[in-house]
């Protein structure tokens, strides 16, 4: 078995992970973000899991090892997911879409909410993956950067399109071809996470805020602007504002974005860089306008009619949480059938109505309207074609790039 030494994490990368876990998107409940606090600190072991050396995958370039599929004789599938990332009945005693799958297929789902953050979860499953062993999980849901790493290490099984007819047909165009998994041969998105501009119209005096340029240059917003401590979101949105594609930028482009933001810091236009704690300040009006995550805005608007959002003409950044079948999973076909279940339109609508994140399933609007017409018209959940065309993914980074970029970003935000 060949040895593969992944890129170790620099101090700047580890600091970025800690920021994500304590105040960023990694700390958020996947549904009730405004009600939930942090989900726990990153353990030393968790950090070590991403920086360990000499990890032996079975093969390189995403070609996971051959494994035995016992799906035909064992009607079961083990699914690990984030907390509050699945629909629950009103009495909170059942999970309707999972029960519907069990009833229609005869496959029993062992559903576990044991993902609190990507790094911590990776620390749990890395030893088995590295040893070429079954993790005990047939389906996991991780964020795009970790999905890319697992695919690169050869720790993810290639999916069989024959078992994914709904997923193959109904996947929205904007999610079909990430650079880390071309053609979605190893993954399907569970949901999208969009970064947009949010503002408190009362705090802006009725003014609409709809560009990063306005955030950085409008004198009426001075000292009341927020940007995010997540590098890919803040720099990605700034790159777009500069006319650059976050999916295909150079070192010089990155430096230009950092320089643009630094000017906002120097002239005190930017109040602070925040994780999800911006929601309280935006709600009160202490922050007049900021970069924000779409899921937050839907929750905020439910209680405060002054909260608005805008999609910049330059575009916006979207990341994804993704379903993967780990190497050596013993129920791959059952896992593929479960993935496909969530791409059936009525099922996708039921899930979207509950979690309120970007639904990656095309054609679901009519089904969602049967549940909640307002949600069906909410482009933060169902981007229309015009909005989808403005969506951009932040490109994959090499280890050297990530180290250099995170160091520059940490200096910018004072981390």
Coordinates of C-alpha atoms in Angstrom, one line a residue:
X1 CA 0.0 0.0 0.0
X2 CA 1.5 3.3 -1.0
X3 CA 2.1 6.1 1.5
X4 CA 0.7 9.5 0.9
X5 CA 1.7 12.5 3.0
X6 CA -1.0 15.1 3.0
X7 CA -0.2 18.8 3.4
X8 CA 0.3 19.6 7.0
X9 CA -1.6 22.6 8.4
X10 CA 0.1 25.8 9.2
X11 CA -0.5 27.9 12.3
X12 CA -2.6 30.2 10.2
X13 CA -4.7 27.3 8.9
X14 CA -5.3 26.0 12.4
X15 CA -6.3 29.5 13.6
X16 CA -8.8 29.7 10.7
X17 CA -10.3 26.4 11.7
X18 CA -10.6 27.5 15.3
X19 CA -12.3 30.7 14.1
X20 CA -14.8 28.7 12.1
X21 CA -15.6 26.4 15.0
X22 CA -16.0 29.0 17.7
X23 CA -17.8 31.7 15.8
X24 CA -18.1 30.9 12.1
X25 CA -20.3 28.7 10.0
X26 CA -18.8 25.6 11.7
X27 CA -20.3 26.6 15.0
X28 CA -23.8 27.0 13.7
X29 CA -26.7 24.7 14.2
X30 CA -27.8 23.7 10.7
X31 CA -31.3 25.0 11.3
X32 CA -31.8 27.1 14.4
X33 CA -28.7 29.2 14.1
X34 CA -30.0 32.1 16.0
X35 CA -31.1 30.0 18.9
X36 CA -28.0 27.7 19.1
X37 CA -24.6 28.5 20.5
X38 CA -21.3 27.0 19.7
X39 CA -21.1 23.2 19.4
X40 CA -17.9 22.7 21.2
X41 CA -14.2 23.4 20.9
X42 CA -11.9 21.7 18.5
X43 CA -9.9 19.0 20.2
X44 CA -6.2 18.6 19.8
X45 CA -6.8 15.2 18.3
X46 CA -9.2 16.8 15.7
X47 CA -6.5 19.2 14.6
X48 CA -4.0 16.5 14.4
X49 CA -6.2 14.5 12.1
X50 CA -5.7 17.0 9.4
X51 CA -2.0 17.6 9.9
X52 CA -0.8 14.0 10.4
X53 CA 1.8 12.6 8.1
X54 CA 2.3 9.3 6.5
X55 CA -1.5 8.5 6.0
X56 CA -1.9 5.5 3.7
X57 CA -4.9 5.7 1.4
X58 CA -5.6 2.7 -0.8
X59 CA -5.3 4.6 -4.0
X60 CA -4.8 8.2 -5.1
X61 CA -6.8 10.6 -7.2
X62 CA -10.1 9.7 -5.6
X63 CA -10.2 6.1 -6.6
X64 CA -11.3 4.5 -3.4
X65 CA -10.5 0.8 -2.6
X66 CA -12.7 -1.9 -3.7
X67 CA -15.1 -2.9 -0.9
X68 CA -17.8 -5.6 -0.3
X69 CA -21.3 -4.4 -0.8
X70 CA -23.7 -6.3 1.4
X71 CA -26.7 -4.2 0.5
X72 CA -28.7 -7.0 -1.1
X73 CA -28.6 -9.2 2.0
X74 CA -28.4 -6.5 4.7
X75 CA -31.3 -4.0 4.4
X76 CA -29.7 -1.2 6.4
X77 CA -27.8 2.0 6.0
X78 CA -25.9 4.1 8.5
X79 CA -26.1 7.9 7.9
X80 CA -24.1 10.5 9.9
X81 CA -25.3 14.1 9.6
X82 CA -25.1 17.5 11.3
X83 CA -27.4 18.3 14.1
X84 CA -30.8 19.8 13.2
X85 CA -30.2 19.1 9.5
X86 CA -33.1 16.7 9.0
X87 CA -36.9 17.3 9.1
X88 CA -38.7 16.3 12.3
X89 CA -42.4 15.8 13.0
X90 CA -44.3 18.3 15.0
X91 CA -44.2 16.1 18.1
X92 CA -40.4 15.6 17.5
X93 CA -40.8 11.9 17.7
X94 CA -40.1 10.9 14.1
X95 CA -38.3 11.9 11.0
X96 CA -40.9 11.8 8.2
X97 CA -38.6 11.7 5.1
X98 CA -36.5 9.0 6.6
X99 CA -39.5 7.0 7.6
X100 CA -40.9 7.3 4.1
X101 CA -37.6 5.9 2.7
X102 CA -37.7 2.9 5.1
X103 CA -41.3 2.2 4.1
X104 CA -40.8 2.4 0.4
X105 CA -37.5 0.4 0.3
X106 CA -37.5 -1.8 3.3
X107 CA -34.1 -0.4 4.2
X108 CA -33.7 0.5 7.8
X109 CA -31.8 3.8 8.4
X110 CA -29.5 4.2 11.4
X111 CA -29.5 8.0 11.6
X112 CA -26.9 9.7 13.8
X113 CA -26.4 13.4 14.4
X114 CA -22.8 13.1 15.3
X115 CA -21.2 15.8 13.1
X116 CA -20.7 19.0 15.0
X117 CA -17.8 20.3 12.9
X118 CA -15.9 19.0 10.0
X119 CA -12.5 18.6 11.6
X120 CA -13.7 16.9 14.8
X121 CA -15.7 14.5 12.7
X122 CA -12.8 13.7 10.4
X123 CA -10.8 13.0 13.5
X124 CA -13.3 10.3 14.4
X125 CA -13.2 8.4 11.1
X126 CA -9.7 9.1 10.0
X127 CA -8.0 6.1 11.7
X128 CA -10.4 3.6 10.1
X129 CA -10.1 5.3 6.7
X130 CA -6.3 5.4 6.9
X131 CA -6.2 1.7 7.8
X132 CA -8.6 0.8 4.9
X133 CA -11.3 -0.3 7.4
X134 CA -15.1 0.3 7.5
X135 CA -16.0 3.4 9.5
X136 CA -19.4 1.9 10.4
X137 CA -21.0 4.7 8.4
X138 CA -22.4 4.2 4.9
X139 CA -23.2 7.9 4.2
X140 CA -21.7 11.1 5.7
X141 CA -22.4 14.8 5.1
X142 CA -19.3 17.1 5.1
X143 CA -18.5 20.6 3.7
X144 CA -16.9 20.9 0.3
X145 CA -13.3 21.5 1.4
X146 CA -13.3 18.3 3.5
X147 CA -15.1 16.4 0.8
X148 CA -12.4 17.4 -1.6
X149 CA -9.7 16.2 0.8
X150 CA -11.3 12.9 1.3
X151 CA -11.8 12.3 -2.4
X152 CA -8.2 13.3 -3.1
X153 CA -7.0 10.8 -0.4
X154 CA -9.0 8.0 -2.1
X155 CA -11.3 7.6 1.0
X156 CA -14.6 8.0 -0.9
X157 CA -16.3 5.5 -3.2
X158 CA -17.3 6.4 -6.7
X159 CA -21.1 6.5 -7.1
X160 CA -23.1 4.4 -9.5
X161 CA -25.4 6.6 -11.6
X162 CA -27.7 3.6 -12.2
X163 CA -28.8 3.9 -8.5
X164 CA -29.2 7.7 -8.7
X165 CA -31.8 8.4 -11.4
X166 CA -33.5 11.2 -9.5
X167 CA -30.3 12.7 -8.3
X168 CA -28.7 12.6 -11.7
X169 CA -31.7 14.2 -13.4
X170 CA -32.7 16.7 -10.7
X171 CA -29.4 18.2 -9.5
X172 CA -29.4 21.9 -10.1
X173 CA -27.0 23.1 -12.7
X174 CA -25.1 25.4 -10.4
X175 CA -24.0 22.4 -8.3
X176 CA -23.2 19.9 -11.1
X177 CA -19.5 20.4 -11.7
X178 CA -17.3 21.5 -8.7
X179 CA -13.6 21.5 -9.4
X180 CA -12.9 19.1 -6.6
X181 CA -15.4 16.5 -7.9
X182 CA -16.0 17.0 -11.7
X183 CA -19.4 15.6 -12.7
X184 CA -20.2 14.7 -9.1
X185 CA -18.8 11.2 -9.5
X186 CA -18.2 10.9 -5.8
X187 CA -20.7 13.2 -4.1
X188 CA -24.1 14.9 -4.2
X189 CA -24.9 18.1 -2.3
X190 CA -27.2 18.0 0.7
X191 CA -27.6 21.7 0.7
X192 CA -26.0 25.0 -0.4
X193 CA -24.8 27.8 1.9
X194 CA -24.9 31.2 0.2
X195 CA -23.0 34.3 1.3
X196 CA -25.0 37.5 0.5
X197 CA -25.3 41.1 1.7
X198 CA -27.6 41.8 4.6
X199 CA -28.7 45.2 6.0
X200 CA -31.0 46.7 8.5
X201 CA -33.1 49.1 6.5
X202 CA -33.9 51.1 9.7
X203 CA -30.2 51.5 10.5
X204 CA -29.4 52.5 6.9
X205 CA -32.1 55.2 6.9
X206 CA -34.0 53.4 4.2
X207 CA -31.0 53.0 1.9
X208 CA -30.5 49.7 0.1
X209 CA -27.0 48.1 0.3
X210 CA -26.2 45.9 -2.6
X211 CA -22.4 45.7 -3.3
X212 CA -19.1 45.2 -1.5
X213 CA -18.0 48.5 -2.9
X214 CA -20.9 50.2 -1.0
X215 CA -19.9 48.3 2.1
X216 CA -16.4 49.6 1.8
X217 CA -16.9 53.1 0.5
X218 CA -20.3 54.5 1.5
X219 CA -19.5 57.1 4.2
X220 CA -23.0 56.8 5.7
X221 CA -22.1 53.3 6.7
X222 CA -18.7 54.1 8.2
X223 CA -18.0 52.1 11.4
X224 CA -21.2 50.1 11.0
X225 CA -20.1 47.5 8.4
X226 CA -19.3 43.8 9.1
X227 CA -17.3 41.2 7.1
X228 CA -16.9 37.5 8.0
X229 CA -14.0 35.7 9.6
X230 CA -14.4 33.0 7.0
X231 CA -11.7 33.7 4.5
X232 CA -13.4 32.1 1.5
X233 CA -16.6 34.1 2.0
X234 CA -15.0 37.5 2.7
X235 CA -12.3 37.3 0.1
X236 CA -14.5 35.5 -2.4
X237 CA -17.1 38.3 -2.3
X238 CA -14.4 40.9 -2.6
X239 CA -12.9 39.2 -5.6
X240 CA -16.2 39.2 -7.3
X241 CA -16.6 42.9 -6.6
X242 CA -13.2 43.4 -8.2
X243 CA -14.3 41.6 -11.3
X244 CA -12.4 38.4 -10.5
X245 CA -13.8 34.9 -10.4
X246 CA -13.3 33.1 -7.0
X247 CA -13.2 29.9 -9.0
X248 CA -10.2 31.0 -11.1
X249 CA -8.1 33.7 -9.4
X250 CA -4.3 34.3 -9.1
X251 CA -2.1 35.2 -6.2
X252 CA -2.1 38.8 -7.5
X253 CA -5.9 38.8 -7.5
X254 CA -6.0 37.5 -3.9
X255 CA -3.5 40.2 -2.8
X256 CA -5.6 42.9 -4.5
X257 CA -8.7 41.7 -2.6
X258 CA -6.8 41.7 0.7
X259 CA -5.5 45.2 -0.1
X260 CA -9.0 46.4 -0.8
X261 CA -10.3 45.1 2.5
X262 CA -7.3 46.5 4.3
X263 CA -8.2 50.0 3.2
X264 CA -11.6 49.4 4.7
X265 CA -10.0 48.5 8.0
X266 CA -7.5 51.5 7.9
X267 CA -10.2 54.1 7.4
X268 CA -12.4 52.4 10.0
X269 CA -15.2 51.7 7.5
X270 CA -15.3 48.1 8.8
X271 CA -16.6 47.8 12.3
X272 CA -15.3 44.3 12.8
X273 CA -14.9 40.8 11.3
X274 CA -17.4 38.4 12.8
X275 CA -18.6 34.8 12.8
X276 CA -22.3 34.2 13.1
X277 CA -22.4 36.6 16.1
X278 CA -23.1 39.4 13.6
X279 CA -26.8 38.4 13.7
X280 CA -27.4 40.2 17.1
X281 CA -25.7 43.4 16.0
X282 CA -27.5 43.4 12.7
X283 CA -30.8 42.8 14.4
X284 CA -30.2 45.7 16.8
X285 CA -28.8 48.0 14.1
X286 CA -25.4 48.3 15.6
X287 CA -24.2 46.8 12.3
X288 CA -26.1 48.5 9.5
X289 CA -24.9 46.2 6.7
X290 CA -22.6 43.2 6.4
X291 CA -21.8 40.0 4.6
X292 CA -24.1 37.3 5.9
X293 CA -25.2 33.7 5.4
X294 CA -28.5 33.2 3.8
X295 CA -29.8 30.8 6.5
X296 CA -29.4 33.5 9.1
X297 CA -31.3 36.0 7.1
X298 CA -34.4 33.8 6.7
X299 CA -34.4 33.3 10.5
X300 CA -33.8 37.0 11.3
X301 CA -36.6 38.1 8.9
X302 CA -39.1 36.0 10.7
X303 CA -38.8 38.3 13.7
X304 CA -37.5 41.6 12.3
X305 CA -39.1 43.1 9.2
X306 CA -36.3 45.6 8.9
X307 CA -33.8 42.9 7.9
X308 CA -33.2 42.9 4.1
X309 CA -30.8 41.2 1.8
X310 CA -29.3 41.8 -1.6
X311 CA -27.5 39.8 -4.2
X312 CA -24.7 42.0 -5.7
X313 CA -24.7 42.4 -9.4
X314 CA -21.1 41.1 -9.3
X315 CA -22.3 37.8 -7.9
X316 CA -22.1 35.9 -4.6
X317 CA -20.3 32.9 -3.1
X318 CA -21.9 29.5 -2.4
X319 CA -20.4 26.5 -0.7
X320 CA -22.0 23.1 -0.2
X321 CA -22.4 20.3 2.4
X322 CA -22.2 17.0 0.6
X323 CA -23.2 13.4 0.8
X324 CA -20.3 10.9 0.4
X325 CA -20.0 7.1 0.8
X326 CA -16.8 6.4 2.7
X327 CA -14.3 3.8 1.4
X328 CA -15.1 0.3 2.7
X329 CA -18.7 1.1 3.5
X330 CA -20.6 -2.2 3.3
X331 CA -23.9 -0.8 2.1
X332 CA -23.0 1.4 -0.8
X333 CA -26.1 0.6 -2.9
X334 CA -28.4 1.3 0.0
X335 CA -26.6 4.6 0.6
X336 CA -27.0 5.5 -3.1
X337 CA -30.7 4.8 -2.8
X338 CA -31.0 7.1 0.2
X339 CA -29.2 9.9 -1.7
X340 CA -31.6 9.4 -4.5
X341 CA -34.5 9.5 -2.2
X342 CA -33.7 13.1 -1.2
X343 CA -33.7 14.1 -4.9
X344 CA -37.3 13.1 -5.4
X345 CA -39.2 16.3 -5.6
X346 CA -41.7 15.9 -2.8
X347 CA -39.0 14.7 -0.4
X348 CA -36.6 17.5 -1.3
X349 CA -39.4 20.0 -0.7
X350 CA -40.2 18.6 2.7
X351 CA -36.5 18.8 3.7
X352 CA -36.1 22.3 2.4
X353 CA -39.2 23.5 4.2
X354 CA -37.7 22.4 7.4
X355 CA -34.0 23.3 7.2
X356 CA -34.4 26.6 5.1
X357 CA -31.1 26.3 3.3
X358 CA -30.4 26.4 -0.5
X359 CA -32.1 23.4 -2.0
X360 CA -29.9 21.7 -4.7
X361 CA -32.8 20.0 -6.3
X362 CA -34.1 21.5 -9.6
X363 CA -37.9 21.6 -10.2
X364 CA -38.9 21.5 -6.5
X365 CA -40.8 24.8 -6.4
X366 CA -44.3 23.5 -7.0
X367 CA -43.9 20.8 -4.3
X368 CA -42.5 23.4 -1.8
X369 CA -45.4 25.7 -2.6
X370 CA -47.8 23.0 -1.4
X371 CA -46.1 23.1 2.0
X372 CA -45.4 26.9 2.3
X373 CA -45.9 29.3 -0.7
X374 CA -43.6 31.9 0.9
X375 CA -40.7 29.5 1.1
X376 CA -41.3 28.5 -2.5
X377 CA -40.8 32.1 -3.5
X378 CA -37.8 32.7 -1.4
X379 CA -34.7 32.8 -3.6
X380 CA -32.5 32.2 -0.6
X381 CA -33.9 28.7 -0.6
X382 CA -34.7 28.2 -4.3
X383 CA -32.5 30.5 -6.4
X384 CA -34.1 31.4 -9.7
X385 CA -32.1 31.1 -12.9
X386 CA -30.9 34.7 -12.7
X387 CA -29.7 34.3 -9.2
X388 CA -28.1 30.9 -9.8
X389 CA -26.1 32.4 -12.6
X390 CA -24.5 34.7 -10.1
X391 CA -23.4 31.9 -7.8
X392 CA -19.7 31.2 -7.6
X393 CA -17.7 28.6 -5.7
X394 CA -14.3 29.4 -4.2
X395 CA -11.8 27.2 -6.0
X396 CA -9.8 24.4 -4.4
X397 CA -6.5 25.5 -2.9
X398 CA -3.2 23.7 -2.7
X399 CA -1.7 23.3 0.8
X400 CA 0.9 26.0 0.0
X401 CA -1.8 28.4 -1.2
X402 CA -4.0 27.8 1.8
X403 CA -1.1 28.5 4.2
X404 CA -0.2 31.7 2.4
X405 CA -3.7 33.0 2.0
X406 CA -4.8 32.2 5.6
X407 CA -1.7 34.0 6.9
X408 CA -2.5 37.1 5.0
X409 CA -6.2 37.0 6.0
X410 CA -5.3 36.4 9.6
X411 CA -3.1 39.5 9.5
X412 CA -6.0 41.5 7.9
X413 CA -8.6 40.6 10.6
X414 CA -6.1 40.8 13.5
X415 CA -6.4 37.1 14.3

